[in-house]
JSON list of C-alpha atoms in Angstrom, two decimals:
[
{"chain": "V", "resi": 25, "resn": "GLY", "atom": "CA", "xyz": [87.47, 85.13, 227.19]},
{"chain": "V", "resi": 26, "resn": "GLU", "atom": "CA", "xyz": [84.39, 83.64, 228.78]},
{"chain": "V", "resi": 27, "resn": "ASP", "atom": "CA", "xyz": [81.59, 85.42, 226.94]},
{"chain": "V", "resi": 28, "resn": "VAL", "atom": "CA", "xyz": [78.66, 83.36, 225.76]},
{"chain": "V", "resi": 29, "resn": "GLU", "atom": "CA", "xyz": [76.12, 85.37, 223.79]},
{"chain": "V", "resi": 30, "resn": "GLN", "atom": "CA", "xyz": [72.52, 84.66, 222.91]},
{"chain": "V", "resi": 31, "resn": "SER", "atom": "CA", "xyz": [69.60, 86.65, 221.61]},
{"chain": "V", "resi": 32, "resn": "LEU", "atom": "CA", "xyz": [67.22, 87.52, 224.42]},
{"chain": "V", "resi": 33, "resn": "PHE", "atom": "CA", "xyz": [63.87, 86.59, 222.92]},
{"chain": "V", "resi": 34, "resn": "LEU", "atom": "CA", "xyz": [62.32, 84.28, 220.34]},
{"chain": "V", "resi": 35, "resn": "SER", "atom": "CA", "xyz": [58.66, 83.88, 219.46]},
{"chain": "V", "resi": 36, "resn": "VAL", "atom": "CA", "xyz": [57.34, 80.98, 217.37]},
{"chain": "V", "resi": 37, "resn": "ARG", "atom": "CA", "xyz": [53.98, 79.46, 216.54]},
{"chain": "V", "resi": 38, "resn": "GLU", "atom": "CA", "xyz": [53.02, 76.09, 217.95]},
{"chain": "V", "resi": 39, "resn": "GLY", "atom": "CA", "xyz": [54.03, 73.33, 215.55]},
{"chain": "V", "resi": 40, "resn": "ASP", "atom": "CA", "xyz": [56.82, 75.35, 213.93]},
{"chain": "V", "resi": 41, "resn": "SER", "atom": "CA", "xyz": [60.51, 74.71, 214.50]},
{"chain": "V", "resi": 42, "resn": "SER", "atom": "CA", "xyz": [62.47, 76.91, 216.90]},
{"chain": "V", "resi": 43, "resn": "VAL", "atom": "CA", "xyz": [66.14, 77.66, 216.44]},
{"chain": "V", "resi": 44, "resn": "ILE", "atom": "CA", "xyz": [68.05, 79.23, 219.31]},
{"chain": "V", "resi": 45, "resn": "ASN", "atom": "CA", "xyz": [71.54, 80.43, 218.53]},
{"chain": "V", "resi": 46, "resn": "CYS", "atom": "CA", "xyz": [74.59, 80.99, 220.68]},
{"chain": "V", "resi": 47, "resn": "THR", "atom": "CA", "xyz": [78.14, 82.16, 220.14]},
{"chain": "V", "resi": 48, "resn": "TYR", "atom": "CA", "xyz": [81.00, 81.54, 222.50]},
{"chain": "V", "resi": 49, "resn": "THR", "atom": "CA", "xyz": [84.56, 82.77, 222.63]},
{"chain": "V", "resi": 50, "resn": "ASP", "atom": "CA", "xyz": [86.54, 80.03, 224.38]},
{"chain": "V", "resi": 51, "resn": "SER", "atom": "CA", "xyz": [87.78, 77.68, 221.68]},
{"chain": "V", "resi": 52, "resn": "SER", "atom": "CA", "xyz": [89.17, 75.33, 224.32]},
{"chain": "V", "resi": 53, "resn": "SER", "atom": "CA", "xyz": [85.72, 74.44, 225.64]},
{"chain": "V", "resi": 54, "resn": "THR", "atom": "CA", "xyz": [85.31, 70.72, 226.14]},
{"chain": "V", "resi": 55, "resn": "TYR", "atom": "CA", "xyz": [81.55, 70.51, 226.58]},
{"chain": "V", "resi": 56, "resn": "LEU", "atom": "CA", "xyz": [78.73, 72.75, 225.42]},
{"chain": "V", "resi": 57, "resn": "TYR", "atom": "CA", "xyz": [75.29, 72.55, 226.93]},
{"chain": "V", "resi": 58, "resn": "TRP", "atom": "CA", "xyz": [71.72, 73.65, 226.60]},
{"chain": "V", "resi": 59, "resn": "TYR", "atom": "CA", "xyz": [69.78, 74.17, 229.81]},
{"chain": "V", "resi": 60, "resn": "LYS", "atom": "CA", "xyz": [66.08, 74.96, 230.12]},
{"chain": "V", "resi": 61, "resn": "GLN", "atom": "CA", "xyz": [64.47, 76.95, 232.91]},
{"chain": "V", "resi": 62, "resn": "GLU", "atom": "CA", "xyz": [60.72, 76.96, 233.29]},
{"chain": "V", "resi": 63, "resn": "PRO", "atom": "CA", "xyz": [59.06, 79.60, 235.49]},
{"chain": "V", "resi": 64, "resn": "GLY", "atom": "CA", "xyz": [59.75, 78.93, 239.17]},
{"chain": "V", "resi": 65, "resn": "ALA", "atom": "CA", "xyz": [61.89, 75.91, 238.42]},
{"chain": "V", "resi": 66, "resn": "GLY", "atom": "CA", "xyz": [65.59, 75.16, 238.42]},
{"chain": "V", "resi": 67, "resn": "LEU", "atom": "CA", "xyz": [67.89, 74.64, 235.48]},
{"chain": "V", "resi": 68, "resn": "GLN", "atom": "CA", "xyz": [67.17, 71.43, 233.61]},
{"chain": "V", "resi": 69, "resn": "LEU", "atom": "CA", "xyz": [69.91, 70.01, 231.43]},
{"chain": "V", "resi": 70, "resn": "LEU", "atom": "CA", "xyz": [68.37, 69.41, 228.02]},
{"chain": "V", "resi": 71, "resn": "THR", "atom": "CA", "xyz": [71.35, 68.14, 226.11]},
{"chain": "V", "resi": 72, "resn": "TYR", "atom": "CA", "xyz": [75.08, 68.52, 225.76]},
{"chain": "V", "resi": 73, "resn": "ILE", "atom": "CA", "xyz": [77.63, 68.03, 223.04]},
{"chain": "V", "resi": 74, "resn": "PHE", "atom": "CA", "xyz": [81.29, 67.21, 223.27]},
{"chain": "V", "resi": 75, "resn": "SER", "atom": "CA", "xyz": [83.56, 69.59, 221.41]},
{"chain": "V", "resi": 76, "resn": "ASN", "atom": "CA", "xyz": [84.74, 66.96, 218.93]},
{"chain": "V", "resi": 77, "resn": "MET", "atom": "CA", "xyz": [81.21, 66.44, 217.65]},
{"chain": "V", "resi": 78, "resn": "ASP", "atom": "CA", "xyz": [79.34, 68.64, 215.20]},
{"chain": "V", "resi": 79, "resn": "MET", "atom": "CA", "xyz": [75.81, 67.39, 215.63]},
{"chain": "V", "resi": 80, "resn": "LYS", "atom": "CA", "xyz": [73.69, 65.59, 218.18]},
{"chain": "V", "resi": 81, "resn": "GLN", "atom": "CA", "xyz": [70.05, 64.63, 217.86]},
{"chain": "V", "resi": 82, "resn": "ASP", "atom": "CA", "xyz": [67.76, 63.62, 220.68]},
{"chain": "V", "resi": 83, "resn": "GLN", "atom": "CA", "xyz": [64.07, 63.21, 219.77]},
{"chain": "V", "resi": 84, "resn": "ARG", "atom": "CA", "xyz": [62.79, 66.71, 218.92]},
{"chain": "V", "resi": 85, "resn": "LEU", "atom": "CA", "xyz": [66.09, 68.37, 219.78]},
{"chain": "V", "resi": 86, "resn": "THR", "atom": "CA", "xyz": [69.00, 68.87, 217.38]},
{"chain": "V", "resi": 87, "resn": "VAL", "atom": "CA", "xyz": [72.23, 70.52, 218.46]},
{"chain": "V", "resi": 88, "resn": "LEU", "atom": "CA", "xyz": [74.64, 71.84, 215.85]},
{"chain": "V", "resi": 89, "resn": "LEU", "atom": "CA", "xyz": [78.18, 72.90, 216.69]},
{"chain": "V", "resi": 90, "resn": "ASN", "atom": "CA", "xyz": [80.36, 74.94, 214.35]},
{"chain": "V", "resi": 91, "resn": "LYS", "atom": "CA", "xyz": [83.74, 75.09, 216.08]},
{"chain": "V", "resi": 92, "resn": "LYS", "atom": "CA", "xyz": [85.30, 77.27, 213.40]},
{"chain": "V", "resi": 93, "resn": "ASP", "atom": "CA", "xyz": [82.75, 80.00, 213.98]},
{"chain": "V", "resi": 94, "resn": "LYS", "atom": "CA", "xyz": [82.27, 79.15, 217.69]},
{"chain": "V", "resi": 95, "resn": "HIS", "atom": "CA", "xyz": [78.55, 78.85, 217.05]},
{"chain": "V", "resi": 96, "resn": "LEU", "atom": "CA", "xyz": [76.12, 76.52, 218.79]},
{"chain": "V", "resi": 97, "resn": "SER", "atom": "CA", "xyz": [72.45, 76.13, 217.96]},
{"chain": "V", "resi": 98, "resn": "LEU", "atom": "CA", "xyz": [69.48, 74.29, 219.38]},
{"chain": "V", "resi": 99, "resn": "ARG", "atom": "CA", "xyz": [66.65, 73.33, 217.08]},
{"chain": "V", "resi": 100, "resn": "ILE", "atom": "CA", "xyz": [63.34, 72.23, 218.58]},
{"chain": "V", "resi": 101, "resn": "ALA", "atom": "CA", "xyz": [61.10, 70.49, 216.08]},
{"chain": "V", "resi": 102, "resn": "ASP", "atom": "CA", "xyz": [57.30, 70.73, 216.34]},
{"chain": "V", "resi": 103, "resn": "THR", "atom": "CA", "xyz": [57.49, 73.32, 219.12]},
{"chain": "V", "resi": 104, "resn": "GLN", "atom": "CA", "xyz": [54.82, 72.92, 221.80]},
{"chain": "V", "resi": 105, "resn": "THR", "atom": "CA", "xyz": [53.45, 75.39, 224.36]},
{"chain": "V", "resi": 106, "resn": "GLY", "atom": "CA", "xyz": [55.24, 73.36, 227.03]},
{"chain": "V", "resi": 107, "resn": "ASP", "atom": "CA", "xyz": [58.52, 74.35, 225.42]},
{"chain": "V", "resi": 108, "resn": "SER", "atom": "CA", "xyz": [57.99, 77.95, 226.54]},
{"chain": "V", "resi": 109, "resn": "ALA", "atom": "CA", "xyz": [60.90, 78.67, 228.86]},
{"chain": "V", "resi": 110, "resn": "ILE", "atom": "CA", "xyz": [64.29, 80.33, 229.04]},
{"chain": "V", "resi": 111, "resn": "TYR", "atom": "CA", "xyz": [67.03, 78.43, 227.26]},
{"chain": "V", "resi": 112, "resn": "PHE", "atom": "CA", "xyz": [70.63, 78.86, 228.37]},
{"chain": "V", "resi": 113, "resn": "CYS", "atom": "CA", "xyz": [73.64, 78.05, 226.26]},
{"chain": "V", "resi": 114, "resn": "ALA", "atom": "CA", "xyz": [76.66, 77.12, 228.38]},
{"chain": "V", "resi": 115, "resn": "GLU", "atom": "CA", "xyz": [80.21, 75.84, 228.10]},
{"chain": "V", "resi": 116, "resn": "THR", "atom": "CA", "xyz": [82.92, 74.29, 230.23]},
{"chain": "V", "resi": 117, "resn": "PRO", "atom": "CA", "xyz": [86.34, 75.70, 229.41]},
{"chain": "V", "resi": 118, "resn": "ARG", "atom": "CA", "xyz": [89.14, 73.14, 229.21]},
{"chain": "V", "resi": 119, "resn": "GLY", "atom": "CA", "xyz": [90.81, 72.63, 232.56]},
{"chain": "V", "resi": 120, "resn": "TYR", "atom": "CA", "xyz": [87.84, 73.89, 234.53]},
{"chain": "V", "resi": 121, "resn": "GLN", "atom": "CA", "xyz": [84.78, 72.32, 236.08]},
{"chain": "V", "resi": 122, "resn": "LYS", "atom": "CA", "xyz": [82.72, 75.50, 236.25]},
{"chain": "V", "resi": 123, "resn": "VAL", "atom": "CA", "xyz": [80.05, 76.17, 233.67]},
{"chain": "V", "resi": 124, "resn": "THR", "atom": "CA", "xyz": [79.88, 79.54, 231.90]},
{"chain": "V", "resi": 125, "resn": "PHE", "atom": "CA", "xyz": [76.37, 80.57, 230.91]},
{"chain": "V", "resi": 126, "resn": "GLY", "atom": "CA", "xyz": [74.89, 82.87, 228.33]},
{"chain": "V", "resi": 127, "resn": "THR", "atom": "CA", "xyz": [72.21, 85.39, 229.22]},
{"chain": "V", "resi": 128, "resn": "GLY", "atom": "CA", "xyz": [69.43, 83.04, 228.18]},
{"chain": "V", "resi": 129, "resn": "THR", "atom": "CA", "xyz": [66.87, 83.18, 225.36]},
{"chain": "V", "resi": 130, "resn": "LYS", "atom": "CA", "xyz": [63.24, 83.42, 226.34]},
{"chain": "V", "resi": 131, "resn": "LEU", "atom": "CA", "xyz": [61.19, 81.26, 224.00]},
{"chain": "V", "resi": 132, "resn": "GLN", "atom": "CA", "xyz": [57.53, 82.16, 223.66]},
{"chain": "V", "resi": 133, "resn": "VAL", "atom": "CA", "xyz": [55.30, 79.65, 221.90]},
{"chain": "V", "resi": 134, "resn": "ILE", "atom": "CA", "xyz": [52.11, 81.10, 220.49]},
{"chain": "V", "resi": 135, "resn": "PRO", "atom": "CA", "xyz": [49.17, 78.66, 220.31]},
{"chain": "R", "resi": 16, "resn": "GLU", "atom": "CA", "xyz": [66.34, 59.46, 243.49]},
{"chain": "R", "resi": 17, "resn": "ALA", "atom": "CA", "xyz": [66.12, 62.94, 244.98]},
{"chain": "R", "resi": 18, "resn": "GLY", "atom": "CA", "xyz": [67.61, 65.76, 242.96]},
{"chain": "R", "resi": 19, "resn": "VAL", "atom": "CA", "xyz": [69.54, 68.75, 244.22]},
{"chain": "R", "resi": 20, "resn": "THR", "atom": "CA", "xyz": [67.50, 70.50, 246.88]},
{"chain": "R", "resi": 21, "resn": "GLN", "atom": "CA", "xyz": [67.92, 74.04, 248.11]},
{"chain": "R", "resi": 22, "resn": "PHE", "atom": "CA", "xyz": [66.50, 75.78, 251.14]},
{"chain": "R", "resi": 23, "resn": "PRO", "atom": "CA", "xyz": [64.88, 78.21, 251.53]},
{"chain": "R", "resi": 24, "resn": "SER", "atom": "CA", "xyz": [63.24, 78.79, 248.18]},
{"chain": "R", "resi": 25, "resn": "HIS", "atom": "CA", "xyz": [62.91, 82.48, 248.94]},
{"chain": "R", "resi": 26, "resn": "SER", "atom": "CA", "xyz": [64.47, 84.72, 251.56]},
{"chain": "R", "resi": 27, "resn": "VAL", "atom": "CA", "xyz": [63.74, 88.37, 252.23]},
{"chain": "R", "resi": 28, "resn": "ILE", "atom": "CA", "xyz": [66.12, 90.18, 254.56]},
{"chain": "R", "resi": 29, "resn": "GLU", "atom": "CA", "xyz": [67.18, 93.70, 255.34]},
{"chain": "R", "resi": 30, "resn": "LYS", "atom": "CA", "xyz": [70.50, 95.16, 254.41]},
{"chain": "R", "resi": 31, "resn": "GLY", "atom": "CA", "xyz": [73.08, 94.33, 257.08]},
{"chain": "R", "resi": 32, "resn": "GLN", "atom": "CA", "xyz": [71.44, 91.09, 258.16]},
{"chain": "R", "resi": 33, "resn": "THR", "atom": "CA", "xyz": [72.87, 87.62, 257.77]},
{"chain": "R", "resi": 34, "resn": "VAL", "atom": "CA", "xyz": [71.41, 84.88, 255.60]},
{"chain": "R", "resi": 35, "resn": "THR", "atom": "CA", "xyz": [72.43, 81.25, 255.22]},
{"chain": "R", "resi": 36, "resn": "LEU", "atom": "CA", "xyz": [71.47, 79.24, 252.18]},
{"chain": "R", "resi": 37, "resn": "ARG", "atom": "CA", "xyz": [71.61, 75.48, 252.16]},
{"chain": "R", "resi": 38, "resn": "CYS", "atom": "CA", "xyz": [72.16, 72.99, 249.38]},
{"chain": "R", "resi": 39, "resn": "ASP", "atom": "CA", "xyz": [71.78, 69.22, 249.50]},
{"chain": "R", "resi": 40, "resn": "PRO", "atom": "CA", "xyz": [73.44, 67.64, 246.46]},
{"chain": "R", "resi": 41, "resn": "ILE", "atom": "CA", "xyz": [72.47, 64.39, 244.85]},
{"chain": "R", "resi": 42, "resn": "SER", "atom": "CA", "xyz": [73.65, 61.57, 247.08]},
{"chain": "R", "resi": 43, "resn": "GLY", "atom": "CA", "xyz": [77.09, 60.34, 246.09]},
{"chain": "R", "resi": 44, "resn": "HIS", "atom": "CA", "xyz": [78.05, 63.43, 244.08]},
{"chain": "R", "resi": 45, "resn": "ASP", "atom": "CA", "xyz": [81.50, 64.60, 245.13]},
{"chain": "R", "resi": 46, "resn": "ASN", "atom": "CA", "xyz": [81.29, 67.87, 243.21]},
{"chain": "R", "resi": 47, "resn": "LEU", "atom": "CA", "xyz": [79.15, 70.71, 244.47]},
{"chain": "R", "resi": 48, "resn": "TYR", "atom": "CA", "xyz": [78.90, 74.15, 242.87]},
{"chain": "R", "resi": 49, "resn": "TRP", "atom": "CA", "xyz": [77.33, 77.47, 243.75]},
{"chain": "R", "resi": 50, "resn": "TYR", "atom": "CA", "xyz": [76.20, 79.96, 241.10]},
{"chain": "R", "resi": 51, "resn": "ARG", "atom": "CA", "xyz": [74.12, 83.10, 241.23]},
{"chain": "R", "resi": 52, "resn": "ARG", "atom": "CA", "xyz": [72.10, 85.21, 238.85]},
{"chain": "R", "resi": 53, "resn": "VAL", "atom": "CA", "xyz": [71.62, 88.82, 239.70]},
{"chain": "R", "resi": 54, "resn": "MET", "atom": "CA", "xyz": [68.80, 90.72, 238.00]},
{"chain": "R", "resi": 55, "resn": "GLY", "atom": "CA", "xyz": [69.09, 90.76, 234.23]},
{"chain": "R", "resi": 56, "resn": "LYS", "atom": "CA", "xyz": [72.56, 89.30, 234.14]},
{"chain": "R", "resi": 57, "resn": "GLU", "atom": "CA", "xyz": [74.16, 85.97, 233.38]},
{"chain": "R", "resi": 58, "resn": "ILE", "atom": "CA", "xyz": [74.33, 83.06, 235.76]},
{"chain": "R", "resi": 59, "resn": "LYS", "atom": "CA", "xyz": [77.79, 83.38, 237.28]},
{"chain": "R", "resi": 60, "resn": "PHE", "atom": "CA", "xyz": [79.95, 80.75, 238.92]},
{"chain": "R", "resi": 61, "resn": "LEU", "atom": "CA", "xyz": [80.81, 81.31, 242.58]},
{"chain": "R", "resi": 62, "resn": "LEU", "atom": "CA", "xyz": [82.73, 78.27, 243.75]},
{"chain": "R", "resi": 63, "resn": "HIS", "atom": "CA", "xyz": [83.30, 74.54, 243.46]},
{"chain": "R", "resi": 64, "resn": "PHE", "atom": "CA", "xyz": [83.76, 71.94, 246.19]},
{"chain": "R", "resi": 65, "resn": "VAL", "atom": "CA", "xyz": [85.23, 68.50, 245.71]},
{"chain": "R", "resi": 66, "resn": "LYS", "atom": "CA", "xyz": [83.97, 66.66, 248.74]},
{"chain": "R", "resi": 67, "resn": "GLU", "atom": "CA", "xyz": [84.73, 69.03, 251.60]},
{"chain": "R", "resi": 68, "resn": "SER", "atom": "CA", "xyz": [87.56, 70.91, 249.88]},
{"chain": "R", "resi": 69, "resn": "LYS", "atom": "CA", "xyz": [87.25, 74.15, 247.95]},
{"chain": "R", "resi": 70, "resn": "GLN", "atom": "CA", "xyz": [88.58, 73.38, 244.48]},
{"chain": "R", "resi": 71, "resn": "ASP", "atom": "CA", "xyz": [87.87, 76.74, 242.87]},
{"chain": "R", "resi": 72, "resn": "GLU", "atom": "CA", "xyz": [86.54, 79.82, 244.62]},
{"chain": "R", "resi": 73, "resn": "SER", "atom": "CA", "xyz": [87.50, 82.31, 241.96]},
{"chain": "R", "resi": 74, "resn": "GLY", "atom": "CA", "xyz": [83.92, 83.52, 241.54]},
{"chain": "R", "resi": 75, "resn": "MET", "atom": "CA", "xyz": [83.28, 84.51, 245.15]},
{"chain": "R", "resi": 76, "resn": "PRO", "atom": "CA", "xyz": [82.60, 88.25, 245.03]},
{"chain": "R", "resi": 77, "resn": "ASN", "atom": "CA", "xyz": [84.08, 89.30, 248.38]},
{"chain": "R", "resi": 78, "resn": "ASN", "atom": "CA", "xyz": [84.70, 88.21, 251.95]},
{"chain": "R", "resi": 79, "resn": "ARG", "atom": "CA", "xyz": [81.09, 88.73, 252.97]},
{"chain": "R", "resi": 80, "resn": "PHE", "atom": "CA", "xyz": [80.40, 85.37, 251.37]},
{"chain": "R", "resi": 81, "resn": "LEU", "atom": "CA", "xyz": [81.39, 82.18, 253.17]},
{"chain": "R", "resi": 82, "resn": "ALA", "atom": "CA", "xyz": [80.75, 78.72, 251.80]},
{"chain": "R", "resi": 83, "resn": "GLU", "atom": "CA", "xyz": [81.23, 75.51, 253.73]},
{"chain": "R", "resi": 84, "resn": "ARG", "atom": "CA", "xyz": [80.75, 71.84, 253.08]},
{"chain": "R", "resi": 85, "resn": "THR", "atom": "CA", "xyz": [81.61, 70.09, 256.30]},
{"chain": "R", "resi": 86, "resn": "GLY", "atom": "CA", "xyz": [81.70, 66.32, 255.93]},
{"chain": "R", "resi": 87, "resn": "GLY", "atom": "CA", "xyz": [81.44, 66.59, 252.17]},
{"chain": "R", "resi": 88, "resn": "THR", "atom": "CA", "xyz": [77.66, 66.28, 252.08]},
{"chain": "R", "resi": 89, "resn": "TYR", "atom": "CA", "xyz": [75.44, 69.37, 252.17]},
{"chain": "R", "resi": 90, "resn": "SER", "atom": "CA", "xyz": [76.79, 72.87, 251.75]},
{"chain": "R", "resi": 91, "resn": "THR", "atom": "CA", "xyz": [75.90, 76.25, 253.17]},
{"chain": "R", "resi": 92, "resn": "LEU", "atom": "CA", "xyz": [76.49, 79.69, 251.73]},
{"chain": "R", "resi": 93, "resn": "LYS", "atom": "CA", "xyz": [76.40, 82.50, 254.26]},
{"chain": "R", "resi": 94, "resn": "VAL", "atom": "CA", "xyz": [76.18, 86.16, 253.37]},
{"chain": "R", "resi": 95, "resn": "GLN", "atom": "CA", "xyz": [77.18, 88.47, 256.21]},
{"chain": "R", "resi": 96, "resn": "PRO", "atom": "CA", "xyz": [76.35, 91.32, 256.18]},
{"chain": "R", "resi": 97, "resn": "ALA", "atom": "CA", "xyz": [74.04, 91.28, 253.19]},
{"chain": "R", "resi": 98, "resn": "GLU", "atom": "CA", "xyz": [74.04, 94.23, 250.81]},
{"chain": "R", "resi": 99, "resn": "LEU", "atom": "CA", "xyz": [71.43, 95.32, 248.27]},
{"chain": "R", "resi": 100, "resn": "GLU", "atom": "CA", "xyz": [73.53, 94.10, 245.34]},
{"chain": "R", "resi": 101, "resn": "ASP", "atom": "CA", "xyz": [73.49, 90.56, 246.75]},
{"chain": "R", "resi": 102, "resn": "SER", "atom": "CA", "xyz": [69.87, 90.18, 245.67]},
{"chain": "R", "resi": 103, "resn": "GLY", "atom": "CA", "xyz": [69.37, 87.51, 243.05]},
{"chain": "R", "resi": 104, "resn": "VAL", "atom": "CA", "xyz": [68.86, 83.80, 242.61]},
{"chain": "R", "resi": 105, "resn": "TYR", "atom": "CA", "xyz": [71.47, 81.47, 244.05]},
{"chain": "R", "resi": 106, "resn": "PHE", "atom": "CA", "xyz": [71.75, 78.10, 242.37]},
{"chain": "R", "resi": 107, "resn": "CYS", "atom": "CA", "xyz": [73.47, 75.00, 243.60]},
{"chain": "R", "resi": 108, "resn": "ALA", "atom": "CA", "xyz": [74.55, 72.14, 241.36]},
{"chain": "R", "resi": 109, "resn": "SER", "atom": "CA", "xyz": [76.22, 68.80, 241.84]},
{"chain": "R", "resi": 110, "resn": "SER", "atom": "CA", "xyz": [77.96, 66.29, 239.63]},
{"chain": "R", "resi": 111, "resn": "PRO", "atom": "CA", "xyz": [79.62, 62.91, 240.09]},
{"chain": "R", "resi": 112, "resn": "SER", "atom": "CA", "xyz": [83.36, 62.42, 239.75]},
{"chain": "R", "resi": 113, "resn": "GLY", "atom": "CA", "xyz": [84.61, 61.10, 236.43]},
{"chain": "R", "resi": 114, "resn": "GLY", "atom": "CA", "xyz": [82.80, 61.09, 233.09]},
{"chain": "R", "resi": 115, "resn": "PRO", "atom": "CA", "xyz": [81.39, 64.17, 231.39]},
{"chain": "R", "resi": 116, "resn": "ASN", "atom": "CA", "xyz": [80.93, 67.26, 233.51]},
{"chain": "R", "resi": 117, "resn": "ILE", "atom": "CA", "xyz": [77.14, 67.05, 233.75]},
{"chain": "R", "resi": 118, "resn": "GLN", "atom": "CA", "xyz": [75.90, 69.32, 236.50]},
{"chain": "R", "resi": 119, "resn": "TYR", "atom": "CA", "xyz": [72.44, 68.90, 237.98]},
{"chain": "R", "resi": 120, "resn": "PHE", "atom": "CA", "xyz": [70.90, 72.06, 239.33]},
{"chain": "R", "resi": 121, "resn": "GLY", "atom": "CA", "xyz": [68.55, 72.82, 242.17]},
{"chain": "R", "resi": 122, "resn": "ALA", "atom": "CA", "xyz": [65.56, 75.13, 241.88]},
{"chain": "R", "resi": 123, "resn": "GLY", "atom": "CA", "xyz": [67.53, 77.99, 243.42]},
{"chain": "R", "resi": 124, "resn": "THR", "atom": "CA", "xyz": [67.05, 80.32, 246.37]},
{"chain": "R", "resi": 125, "resn": "ARG", "atom": "CA", "xyz": [65.72, 83.76, 245.54]},
{"chain": "R", "resi": 126, "resn": "LEU", "atom": "CA", "xyz": [67.36, 86.26, 247.87]},
{"chain": "R", "resi": 127, "resn": "SER", "atom": "CA", "xyz": [65.86, 89.71, 248.24]},
{"chain": "R", "resi": 128, "resn": "VAL", "atom": "CA", "xyz": [67.85, 92.25, 250.26]},
{"chain": "R", "resi": 129, "resn": "LEU", "atom": "CA", "xyz": [65.80, 95.34, 251.11]}
]
């Protein structure tokens, strides 16, 4: 299957941590990604994780991968108003080049 | 270095008309992809070029859509004739050969079919 599921909306206060969750169904996925889309802009690759890793940290971003449960999360520390955007979880199934996206989670940061 | 550029940014046409979207990938990227997001739904894969060849066109919805990449540089996606359900945002992405499959996306073309 190629379903990638995310909650549609998340609201956090500025300075708090945000955690965006995603579940996927294709256990053969080689790469898993988080993309960010700001209003009127394209998709910006935030970070990616290879399927043989379980964690990746990049400044304020932490990605956790639980392959057993097919669960991917993105944690944003010290969330800022500039982090308000839609965040897409995505995967590349093994043997393919195409990227399969989730529906996106709209993150609203309240000042 | 210029990123992936798409033209136009927005197109409004009437049902039955023809529209051509253009994508210029990052220079040197052999892989070029088209995706689209219709209202309220996921971003869906349409097709993948490697240089000028179609590697995977499994996501193309029907024969009203024609993608080309002559010379292996820029690509066009033509919709003829356009239908109401074709409205959405069409994204283009490119990636280099080899290494992790990191795709760089353009800002998209918003197509409105009235």
